[in-house]
mmCIF file of C-alpha atoms and ligand atoms in Angstrom:
data_model
loop_
_atom_site.group_PDB
_atom_site.id
_atom_site.type_symbol
_atom_site.label_atom_id
_atom_site.label_comp_id
_atom_site.label_asym_id
_atom_site.label_seq_id
_atom_site.Cartn_x
_atom_site.Cartn_y
_atom_site.Cartn_z
ATOM 1 C CA MET A 1 49.160 -9.877 -18.440
ATOM 2 C CA THR A 2 45.444 -9.783 -20.394
ATOM 3 C CA VAL A 3 42.892 -12.545 -19.202
ATOM 4 C CA GLN A 4 40.442 -13.141 -21.632
ATOM 5 C CA LEU A 5 37.099 -14.509 -21.781
ATOM 6 C CA THR A 6 35.050 -14.757 -24.387
ATOM 7 C CA ILE A 7 30.992 -15.722 -24.580
ATOM 8 C CA PRO A 8 28.667 -15.904 -26.395
ATOM 9 C CA ARG A 9 26.907 -12.462 -27.569
ATOM 10 C CA PRO A 10 24.858 -11.211 -24.832
ATOM 11 C CA ASP A 11 21.507 -10.217 -24.669
ATOM 12 C CA ASP A 12 19.994 -7.110 -22.355
ATOM 13 C CA TRP A 13 16.180 -8.708 -21.207
ATOM 14 C CA HIS A 14 15.297 -5.435 -20.045
ATOM 15 C CA LEU A 15 15.826 -2.615 -21.386
ATOM 16 C CA HIS A 16 14.083 1.467 -22.004
ATOM 17 C CA LEU A 17 15.350 2.730 -25.068
ATOM 18 C CA ARG A 18 12.814 6.144 -25.013
ATOM 19 C CA ASP A 19 11.679 7.969 -28.572
ATOM 20 C CA GLY A 20 12.730 10.327 -30.718
ATOM 21 C CA ALA A 21 16.215 12.107 -30.597
ATOM 22 C CA MET A 22 16.421 9.708 -27.552
ATOM 23 C CA LEU A 23 16.092 6.960 -29.323
ATOM 24 C CA ARG A 24 18.693 7.722 -31.730
ATOM 25 C CA ALA A 25 21.253 9.005 -29.302
ATOM 26 C CA VAL A 26 21.417 6.054 -26.686
ATOM 27 C CA LEU A 27 20.247 2.982 -29.548
ATOM 28 C CA PRO A 28 24.366 2.499 -30.586
ATOM 29 C CA GLU A 29 25.472 2.273 -26.506
ATOM 30 C CA THR A 30 23.260 -0.944 -26.616
ATOM 31 C CA ALA A 31 23.599 -1.911 -30.752
ATOM 32 C CA ARG A 32 26.975 -2.186 -30.142
ATOM 33 C CA ASP A 33 27.322 -5.178 -27.622
ATOM 34 C CA PHE A 34 23.662 -6.825 -27.346
ATOM 35 C CA ALA A 35 22.048 -8.545 -30.027
ATOM 36 C CA ARG A 36 18.949 -8.388 -29.143
ATOM 37 C CA ALA A 37 16.675 -7.220 -25.769
ATOM 38 C CA ILE A 38 13.643 -6.602 -24.405
ATOM 39 C CA ILE A 39 12.371 -3.437 -25.096
ATOM 40 C CA MET A 40 10.119 -1.356 -22.249
ATOM 41 C CA PRO A 41 6.794 0.432 -23.351
ATOM 42 C CA ASN A 42 6.840 2.344 -21.071
ATOM 43 C CA LEU A 43 6.626 5.362 -23.760
ATOM 44 C CA VAL A 44 4.624 8.563 -23.210
ATOM 45 C CA PRO A 45 1.646 7.446 -24.162
ATOM 46 C CA PRO A 46 2.490 3.937 -23.709
ATOM 47 C CA VAL A 47 2.946 0.914 -26.066
ATOM 48 C CA VAL A 48 -0.357 -1.065 -24.974
ATOM 49 C CA THR A 49 -1.566 -2.211 -28.354
ATOM 50 C CA GLY A 50 -0.197 -5.124 -31.063
ATOM 51 C CA ASP A 51 -0.426 -1.557 -33.863
ATOM 52 C CA GLN A 52 1.522 0.816 -31.345
ATOM 53 C CA ALA A 53 4.438 -1.915 -30.980
ATOM 54 C CA SER A 54 4.744 -2.613 -34.533
ATOM 55 C CA ALA A 55 5.284 0.582 -34.843
ATOM 56 C CA TYR A 56 7.268 1.997 -32.063
ATOM 57 C CA ARG A 57 9.580 -1.341 -33.804
ATOM 58 C CA ASP A 58 9.582 0.174 -36.947
ATOM 59 C CA ARG A 59 10.757 3.563 -35.025
ATOM 60 C CA ILE A 60 13.817 1.212 -33.409
ATOM 61 C CA LEU A 61 14.992 -0.117 -36.178
ATOM 62 C CA ALA A 62 15.120 3.379 -38.104
ATOM 63 C CA ALA A 63 17.245 4.646 -35.420
ATOM 64 C CA LEU A 64 19.902 2.652 -35.545
ATOM 65 C CA PRO A 65 23.555 3.243 -36.682
ATOM 66 C CA ASP A 66 24.215 1.662 -40.867
ATOM 67 C CA GLY A 67 26.057 -2.017 -40.293
ATOM 68 C CA THR A 68 24.462 -2.376 -36.974
ATOM 69 C CA THR A 69 22.647 -5.825 -36.787
ATOM 70 C CA PHE A 70 20.376 -5.757 -33.332
ATOM 71 C CA GLU A 71 16.765 -7.481 -32.475
ATOM 72 C CA PRO A 72 14.753 -5.622 -30.470
ATOM 73 C CA LEU A 73 12.272 -7.575 -28.649
ATOM 74 C CA MET A 74 9.127 -6.052 -28.357
ATOM 75 C CA THR A 75 6.645 -5.907 -25.329
ATOM 76 C CA LEU A 76 2.935 -4.642 -24.734
ATOM 77 C CA TYR A 77 1.944 -2.212 -21.549
ATOM 78 C CA LEU A 78 -0.706 -4.230 -19.771
ATOM 79 C CA THR A 79 -3.665 -1.892 -18.551
ATOM 80 C CA GLU A 80 -7.041 -2.997 -17.149
ATOM 81 C CA ASP A 81 -8.123 -2.200 -20.900
ATOM 82 C CA THR A 82 -5.753 -4.432 -22.374
ATOM 83 C CA ASP A 83 -8.103 -6.831 -24.985
ATOM 84 C CA PRO A 84 -6.598 -10.327 -24.877
ATOM 85 C CA ALA A 85 -7.442 -10.705 -28.297
ATOM 86 C CA ASP A 86 -5.097 -8.329 -29.267
ATOM 87 C CA VAL A 87 -1.670 -9.386 -26.852
ATOM 88 C CA ALA A 88 -2.284 -12.989 -28.390
ATOM 89 C CA ALA A 89 -2.777 -12.008 -32.153
ATOM 90 C CA ALA A 90 1.143 -9.853 -31.728
ATOM 91 C CA HIS A 91 2.336 -12.842 -29.900
ATOM 92 C CA ALA A 92 1.133 -15.173 -32.937
ATOM 93 C CA SER A 93 2.497 -12.843 -35.095
ATOM 94 C CA GLY A 94 6.081 -12.924 -33.265
ATOM 95 C CA LEU A 95 5.778 -9.158 -32.890
ATOM 96 C CA VAL A 96 5.845 -9.481 -28.468
ATOM 97 C CA LYS A 97 7.917 -11.465 -26.428
ATOM 98 C CA ALA A 98 6.545 -10.318 -22.970
ATOM 99 C CA VAL A 99 3.794 -8.589 -21.030
ATOM 100 C CA LYS A 100 5.186 -5.548 -18.524
ATOM 101 C CA LEU A 101 3.142 -5.072 -15.460
ATOM 102 C CA TYR A 102 3.323 -1.710 -13.672
ATOM 103 C CA PRO A 103 1.291 -1.499 -11.120
ATOM 104 C CA ALA A 104 -0.078 2.238 -11.631
ATOM 105 C CA GLY A 105 2.169 4.839 -9.883
ATOM 106 C CA ALA A 106 5.064 2.465 -9.093
ATOM 107 C CA THR A 107 7.754 5.074 -11.673
ATOM 108 C CA THR A 108 7.611 6.976 -14.679
ATOM 109 C CA ASN A 109 5.469 6.574 -16.748
ATOM 110 C CA SER A 110 3.430 3.987 -14.938
ATOM 111 C CA ALA A 111 0.212 6.127 -14.958
ATOM 112 C CA SER A 112 -2.128 3.763 -17.038
ATOM 113 C CA GLY A 113 -0.851 0.370 -15.306
ATOM 114 C CA VAL A 114 -3.066 -2.053 -13.284
ATOM 115 C CA SER A 115 -4.431 -0.895 -9.892
ATOM 116 C CA ASP A 116 -7.248 -3.639 -9.663
ATOM 117 C CA PHE A 117 -5.751 -7.233 -10.682
ATOM 118 C CA ASN A 118 -8.937 -8.920 -11.084
ATOM 119 C CA LYS A 119 -9.512 -6.379 -14.050
ATOM 120 C CA VAL A 120 -6.968 -7.794 -16.311
ATOM 121 C CA ARG A 121 -6.698 -11.094 -15.355
ATOM 122 C CA PRO A 122 -8.409 -12.720 -18.645
ATOM 123 C CA VAL A 123 -5.198 -10.925 -20.141
ATOM 124 C CA LEU A 124 -3.387 -13.126 -17.956
ATOM 125 C CA GLU A 125 -4.994 -16.766 -18.222
ATOM 126 C CA LYS A 126 -4.283 -16.112 -21.657
ATOM 127 C CA MET A 127 -1.250 -15.441 -21.592
ATOM 128 C CA ALA A 128 -0.513 -18.181 -19.373
ATOM 129 C CA GLU A 129 -2.721 -20.578 -22.474
ATOM 130 C CA ILE A 130 -0.247 -18.918 -24.954
ATOM 131 C CA GLY A 131 2.902 -19.203 -22.818
ATOM 132 C CA LEU A 132 3.751 -15.115 -22.944
ATOM 133 C CA PRO A 133 6.024 -14.276 -20.393
ATOM 134 C CA LEU A 134 4.551 -11.264 -17.522
ATOM 135 C CA CYS A 135 6.807 -9.217 -17.128
ATOM 136 C CA THR A 136 6.060 -7.190 -13.324
ATOM 137 C CA HIS A 137 7.546 -4.054 -12.025
ATOM 138 C CA GLY A 138 7.487 -5.581 -8.947
ATOM 139 C CA GLU A 139 6.723 -2.836 -6.151
ATOM 140 C CA VAL A 140 3.598 -2.220 -4.774
ATOM 141 C CA THR A 141 2.407 1.450 -4.241
ATOM 142 C CA ASP A 142 0.457 1.909 -1.195
ATOM 143 C CA SER A 143 1.581 5.223 0.194
ATOM 144 C CA ASP A 144 1.163 3.457 3.647
ATOM 145 C CA ILE A 145 3.789 0.819 2.558
ATOM 146 C CA ASP A 146 7.607 2.374 3.099
ATOM 147 C CA ILE A 147 9.638 1.957 -0.450
ATOM 148 C CA PHE A 148 12.326 0.284 0.858
ATOM 149 C CA ASP A 149 9.222 -2.581 1.552
ATOM 150 C CA ARG A 150 7.573 -2.639 -1.813
ATOM 151 C CA GLU A 151 9.177 -5.311 -3.391
ATOM 152 C CA ALA A 152 9.304 -7.741 -0.450
ATOM 153 C CA VAL A 153 5.616 -7.032 -0.102
ATOM 154 C CA PHE A 154 4.297 -7.062 -3.647
ATOM 155 C CA ILE A 155 5.833 -10.510 -3.351
ATOM 156 C CA ASP A 156 3.202 -11.810 -0.660
ATOM 157 C CA GLN A 157 0.131 -9.397 -1.547
ATOM 158 C CA VAL A 158 0.655 -9.755 -4.876
ATOM 159 C CA LEU A 159 2.520 -11.735 -7.276
ATOM 160 C CA ASP A 160 2.337 -14.861 -5.149
ATOM 161 C CA PRO A 161 -1.713 -14.667 -5.469
ATOM 162 C CA ILE A 162 -1.430 -14.019 -9.332
ATOM 163 C CA ARG A 163 0.456 -16.676 -10.432
ATOM 164 C CA LYS A 164 -1.367 -19.501 -7.377
ATOM 165 C CA ALA A 165 -4.526 -18.077 -9.379
ATOM 166 C CA THR A 166 -3.355 -18.696 -12.728
ATOM 167 C CA PRO A 167 -1.799 -21.970 -12.897
ATOM 168 C CA GLY A 168 0.931 -22.056 -15.817
ATOM 169 C CA LEU A 169 1.507 -18.505 -16.334
ATOM 170 C CA ARG A 170 5.239 -17.825 -16.732
ATOM 171 C CA VAL A 171 6.922 -14.519 -15.273
ATOM 172 C CA VAL A 172 10.152 -12.703 -15.309
ATOM 173 C CA MET A 173 10.585 -10.409 -11.454
ATOM 174 C CA GLU A 174 11.736 -7.181 -13.491
ATOM 175 C CA HIS A 175 15.234 -5.750 -11.829
ATOM 176 C CA ILE A 176 15.202 -7.855 -8.463
ATOM 177 C CA THR A 177 16.636 -5.557 -5.265
ATOM 178 C CA THR A 178 15.985 -8.099 -2.715
ATOM 179 C CA LYS A 179 17.622 -11.283 -0.753
ATOM 180 C CA ASP A 180 13.867 -12.048 -0.489
ATOM 181 C CA ALA A 181 13.068 -11.583 -4.587
ATOM 182 C CA ALA A 182 15.605 -14.008 -5.045
ATOM 183 C CA ALA A 183 14.703 -16.133 -2.283
ATOM 184 C CA TYR A 184 11.765 -16.516 -3.612
ATOM 185 C CA VAL A 185 13.230 -17.230 -7.097
ATOM 186 C CA THR A 186 14.637 -20.777 -6.144
ATOM 187 C CA SER A 187 11.627 -21.274 -3.871
ATOM 188 C CA GLN A 188 9.613 -21.860 -7.158
ATOM 189 C CA ASP A 189 9.628 -24.304 -10.001
ATOM 190 C CA SER A 190 11.400 -22.664 -13.935
ATOM 191 C CA ASP A 191 8.195 -21.297 -14.987
ATOM 192 C CA LEU A 192 10.018 -17.983 -12.978
ATOM 193 C CA GLY A 193 13.022 -16.104 -13.842
ATOM 194 C CA ALA A 194 14.136 -13.077 -12.795
ATOM 195 C CA THR A 195 16.221 -10.241 -14.312
ATOM 196 C CA ILE A 196 19.214 -8.336 -12.368
ATOM 197 C CA THR A 197 20.597 -4.715 -13.166
ATOM 198 C CA THR A 198 24.483 -4.310 -13.492
ATOM 199 C CA HIS A 199 23.839 -1.445 -11.093
ATOM 200 C CA HIS A 200 22.189 -3.404 -8.224
ATOM 201 C CA LEU A 201 24.994 -5.564 -8.190
ATOM 202 C CA ILE A 202 27.511 -2.776 -7.895
ATOM 203 C CA ILE A 203 25.842 -0.217 -5.198
ATOM 204 C CA ASN A 204 23.635 0.106 -1.949
ATOM 205 C CA ARG A 205 21.815 2.715 -0.543
ATOM 206 C CA ASN A 206 24.732 4.085 1.423
ATOM 207 C CA HIS A 207 26.074 4.900 -1.880
ATOM 208 C CA MET A 208 23.870 6.624 -3.727
ATOM 209 C CA LEU A 209 22.753 8.521 0.419
ATOM 210 C CA VAL A 210 26.101 8.702 2.262
ATOM 211 C CA GLY A 211 27.957 12.168 2.487
ATOM 212 C CA GLY A 212 25.230 13.705 -0.080
ATOM 213 C CA ILE A 213 22.271 12.726 -2.522
ATOM 214 C CA ARG A 214 24.231 10.633 -5.802
ATOM 215 C CA PRO A 215 20.985 11.424 -8.451
ATOM 216 C CA HIS A 216 23.035 9.505 -10.706
ATOM 217 C CA TYR A 217 22.224 6.330 -8.320
ATOM 218 C CA TYR A 218 18.715 7.191 -7.605
ATOM 219 C CA CYS A 219 16.451 4.586 -9.440
ATOM 220 C CA LEU A 220 13.467 2.715 -8.551
ATOM 221 C CA PRO A 221 13.655 0.222 -7.392
ATOM 222 C CA VAL A 222 15.747 1.404 -5.041
ATOM 223 C CA ALA A 223 19.719 0.144 -3.977
ATOM 224 C CA LYS A 224 18.892 -1.777 -0.971
ATOM 225 C CA ARG A 225 21.139 -2.432 2.132
ATOM 226 C CA GLU A 226 24.284 -4.105 1.517
ATOM 227 C CA GLU A 227 23.069 -7.823 2.787
ATOM 228 C CA HIS A 228 20.560 -7.985 -0.057
ATOM 229 C CA ARG A 229 23.273 -6.075 -2.276
ATOM 230 C CA LEU A 230 25.332 -9.538 -1.581
ATOM 231 C CA ALA A 231 22.169 -11.966 -1.958
ATOM 232 C CA LEU A 232 22.137 -10.616 -5.627
ATOM 233 C CA ARG A 233 26.011 -11.405 -6.464
ATOM 234 C CA ALA A 234 25.034 -14.779 -4.829
ATOM 235 C CA ALA A 235 22.055 -15.734 -7.190
ATOM 236 C CA ALA A 236 23.921 -13.597 -10.109
ATOM 237 C CA THR A 237 26.964 -15.680 -9.741
ATOM 238 C CA SER A 238 25.601 -18.719 -8.637
ATOM 239 C CA GLY A 239 25.094 -20.624 -12.420
ATOM 240 C CA ASP A 240 21.276 -20.866 -11.187
ATOM 241 C CA LYS A 241 19.636 -20.611 -15.071
ATOM 242 C CA ARG A 242 16.632 -18.687 -13.595
ATOM 243 C CA PHE A 243 18.683 -15.547 -12.871
ATOM 244 C CA PHE A 244 19.584 -13.610 -16.084
ATOM 245 C CA LEU A 245 20.681 -10.007 -17.190
ATOM 246 C CA GLY A 246 18.683 -7.151 -17.612
ATOM 247 C CA THR A 247 20.026 -3.202 -17.602
ATOM 248 C CA ASP A 248 16.771 -1.938 -16.803
ATOM 249 C CA SER A 249 19.488 1.356 -18.820
ATOM 250 C CA ALA A 250 17.111 3.561 -18.040
ATOM 251 C CA PRO A 251 18.125 7.422 -19.599
ATOM 252 C CA HIS A 252 17.685 11.098 -18.216
ATOM 253 C CA THR A 253 19.195 13.608 -19.354
ATOM 254 C CA ASP A 254 20.834 15.744 -16.706
ATOM 255 C CA PRO A 255 18.588 18.647 -16.030
ATOM 256 C CA ASN A 256 15.861 15.442 -15.085
ATOM 257 C CA LYS A 257 18.203 13.919 -13.243
ATOM 258 C CA LEU A 258 19.724 16.518 -11.112
ATOM 259 C CA ASN A 259 16.232 18.364 -10.234
ATOM 260 C CA THR A 260 14.663 18.890 -6.768
ATOM 261 C CA CYS A 261 11.503 16.636 -8.163
ATOM 262 C CA GLY A 262 15.017 14.366 -10.322
ATOM 263 C CA CYS A 263 14.062 10.987 -12.509
ATOM 264 C CA ALA A 264 14.608 7.461 -11.525
ATOM 265 C CA GLY A 265 16.934 5.806 -14.017
ATOM 266 C CA CYS A 266 20.546 4.424 -14.181
ATOM 267 C CA PHE A 267 22.382 4.160 -17.861
ATOM 268 C CA THR A 268 24.052 1.706 -17.641
ATOM 269 C CA ALA A 269 23.655 0.458 -21.429
ATOM 270 C CA PRO A 270 27.898 2.146 -22.418
ATOM 271 C CA ASN A 271 30.121 0.563 -19.817
ATOM 272 C CA THR A 272 27.939 -3.214 -18.917
ATOM 273 C CA MET A 273 29.699 -5.954 -19.968
ATOM 274 C CA PRO A 274 33.372 -4.630 -18.287
ATOM 275 C CA LEU A 275 31.257 -4.093 -15.038
ATOM 276 C CA LEU A 276 29.467 -7.182 -15.278
ATOM 277 C CA ALA A 277 33.295 -8.925 -15.847
ATOM 278 C CA HIS A 278 34.569 -7.265 -12.868
ATOM 279 C CA VAL A 279 32.075 -8.514 -11.006
ATOM 280 C CA PHE A 280 31.696 -11.946 -11.374
ATOM 281 C CA ASP A 281 35.863 -11.108 -11.549
ATOM 282 C CA GLU A 282 35.919 -10.536 -8.108
ATOM 283 C CA ASN A 283 33.441 -12.821 -6.784
ATOM 284 C CA ASP A 284 35.916 -15.368 -8.854
ATOM 285 C CA ALA A 285 32.952 -16.828 -11.116
ATOM 286 C CA LEU A 286 34.189 -15.781 -14.660
ATOM 287 C CA GLU A 287 33.188 -18.503 -15.592
ATOM 288 C CA LYS A 288 29.677 -17.916 -14.888
ATOM 289 C CA LEU A 289 28.978 -14.676 -16.577
ATOM 290 C CA ALA A 290 28.406 -16.542 -20.110
ATOM 291 C CA GLY A 291 25.082 -18.268 -18.348
ATOM 292 C CA PHE A 292 23.992 -14.834 -16.611
ATOM 293 C CA ALA A 293 24.618 -12.847 -19.437
ATOM 294 C CA SER A 294 24.073 -14.751 -22.381
ATOM 295 C CA GLU A 295 22.421 -18.147 -22.119
ATOM 296 C CA ASN A 296 19.874 -18.300 -19.105
ATOM 297 C CA GLY A 297 17.322 -15.156 -20.527
ATOM 298 C CA PRO A 298 17.581 -16.650 -24.044
ATOM 299 C CA ALA A 299 16.712 -20.508 -22.671
ATOM 300 C CA PHE A 300 13.812 -18.783 -20.240
ATOM 301 C CA TYR A 301 12.055 -17.079 -22.940
ATOM 302 C CA ARG A 302 12.699 -20.212 -25.564
ATOM 303 C CA LEU A 303 14.881 -18.706 -28.003
ATOM 304 C CA PRO A 304 18.538 -19.581 -29.103
ATOM 305 C CA VAL A 305 21.748 -18.464 -27.869
ATOM 306 C CA ASN A 306 23.641 -16.053 -29.924
ATOM 307 C CA THR A 307 25.888 -17.729 -32.712
ATOM 308 C CA ASP A 308 28.207 -14.737 -32.031
ATOM 309 C CA THR A 309 30.416 -13.880 -29.874
ATOM 310 C CA MET A 310 31.956 -11.129 -27.516
ATOM 311 C CA THR A 311 35.603 -10.753 -26.044
ATOM 312 C CA LEU A 312 36.118 -9.062 -22.393
ATOM 313 C CA ALA A 313 40.185 -8.887 -21.757
ATOM 314 C CA LYS A 314 41.322 -7.228 -18.506
ATOM 315 C CA GLN A 315 43.879 -4.944 -18.594
ATOM 316 C CA ASP A 316 46.857 -4.163 -16.603
ATOM 317 C CA THR A 317 45.669 -0.208 -16.538
ATOM 318 C CA ALA A 318 41.871 1.966 -15.843
ATOM 319 C CA VAL A 319 39.947 1.937 -18.845
ATOM 320 C CA SER A 320 38.153 4.838 -18.679
ATOM 321 C CA PHE A 321 34.314 4.957 -20.039
ATOM 322 C CA PRO A 322 32.684 8.334 -21.106
ATOM 323 C CA ASP A 323 31.218 10.585 -18.552
ATOM 324 C CA LYS A 324 28.266 11.329 -20.556
ATOM 325 C CA ILE A 325 26.890 11.018 -23.822
ATOM 326 C CA ASP A 326 25.008 13.891 -25.190
ATOM 327 C CA THR A 327 21.630 14.085 -26.342
ATOM 328 C CA PRO A 328 19.911 16.346 -28.237
ATOM 329 C CA ASP A 329 17.784 16.213 -25.253
ATOM 330 C CA GLY A 330 20.949 17.375 -23.370
ATOM 331 C CA PRO A 331 23.417 15.035 -21.196
ATOM 332 C CA VAL A 332 23.225 11.856 -20.140
ATOM 333 C CA THR A 333 25.360 10.662 -17.546
ATOM 334 C CA VAL A 334 26.964 7.211 -18.053
ATOM 335 C CA PHE A 335 26.527 5.148 -14.117
ATOM 336 C CA ASP A 336 29.692 6.035 -12.455
ATOM 337 C CA PRO A 337 30.460 2.469 -10.273
ATOM 338 C CA GLY A 338 32.725 4.245 -8.175
ATOM 339 C CA PHE A 339 35.797 1.766 -8.474
ATOM 340 C CA ASP A 340 38.792 1.081 -11.169
ATOM 341 C CA VAL A 341 37.553 -1.358 -14.441
ATOM 342 C CA PHE A 342 40.030 -3.080 -16.136
ATOM 343 C CA TRP A 343 37.241 -4.913 -18.136
ATOM 344 C CA LYS A 344 36.922 -4.019 -21.875
ATOM 345 C CA VAL A 345 35.181 -5.680 -24.558
ATOM 346 C CA THR A 346 38.338 -6.441 -26.988
HETATM 347 O O1 DOR B 401 15.051 3.387 -12.139
HETATM 348 C C1 DOR B 401 13.962 3.036 -13.109
HETATM 349 N N1 DOR B 401 13.619 4.199 -14.213
HETATM 350 N N2 DOR B 401 12.822 2.347 -12.812
HETATM 351 C C2 DOR B 401 11.875 2.186 -13.555
HETATM 352 O O2 DOR B 401 11.021 0.965 -13.142
HETATM 353 C C3 DOR B 401 11.970 2.813 -14.579
HETATM 354 C C4 DOR B 401 12.635 3.327 -15.698
HETATM 355 C C5 DOR B 401 12.260 5.105 -16.072
HETATM 356 O O3 DOR B 401 11.790 3.713 -17.714
HETATM 357 O O4 DOR B 401 12.948 5.767 -16.084
HETATM 358 ZN ZN1 ZN B 402 12.887 -1.034 -16.279
#
């Protein structure tokens, strides 16, 4: 028997598209299923100014396959030199939908991020005034803080103080990985939201490390204990409007992943929606998928829900996804959930 689920066309509220040949190779994988995506600005060099975001947006639109509709929602990379007036102008023109905070050194291409949070105070105050959301990579970078604790410590030492010092600042905690983060979100008001990735609903740290190291499961923030994965599942399937999908699909070539110092990132753009249908089905929460993938994100970003739809169907036999996509830079491995999936986008 085929079960079908129709939802408003989803959006991805956290996506890495890269640039050049990689952009052209990965963009169709997202544009096939998603209407819009919040585009991460961690290029080399980063997308810091409104002019740079405008040029990047043009490159994304030029890379779209003919006949595809997809709207990139641009972000600016927050640096200690960011000009509040430039941010405000980029927001007022409609170009920029969020500013991204990377603590310096936290992850891929974050060297230009923030070390001294006092230096970005004028930008944050301007953002609170104009209602422009701040997206946070919520991990501290101190070498003496264990990597598995860095998200929880960030909440206490950085995020909560910033929010208290900047009333009205709207914040998205990106790719949350802990029960601490989920609990912090639910304890706060609607100025705070959080994205959850597909892969953090599926893997815990054992999947990455037991029986051999699996570099394709290595991402940042790193997957945590099973109790945290279960808390993320509970949050995503709860119907709470403050939780929404941000895949953090982050393509790296196999040579860059399968390396003595491998890159962080899971490439989930090609199969995210079937995997999410599997997860929500498993949690008996299929009726909550529309909220998580299609409705809660637009509500937070004060944008309309997409008017077109996506239909997912559950087959009797397992569906298959490509193992990799080929790019001129090398193959990029598609996230393997490690179980059979019976859902597909029709
Ligand atoms: O796993 C990750 N990959 N986490 C990030 O924060 C950055 C991303 C990337 O750009 O590769
Ligand atoms: Zn990311």
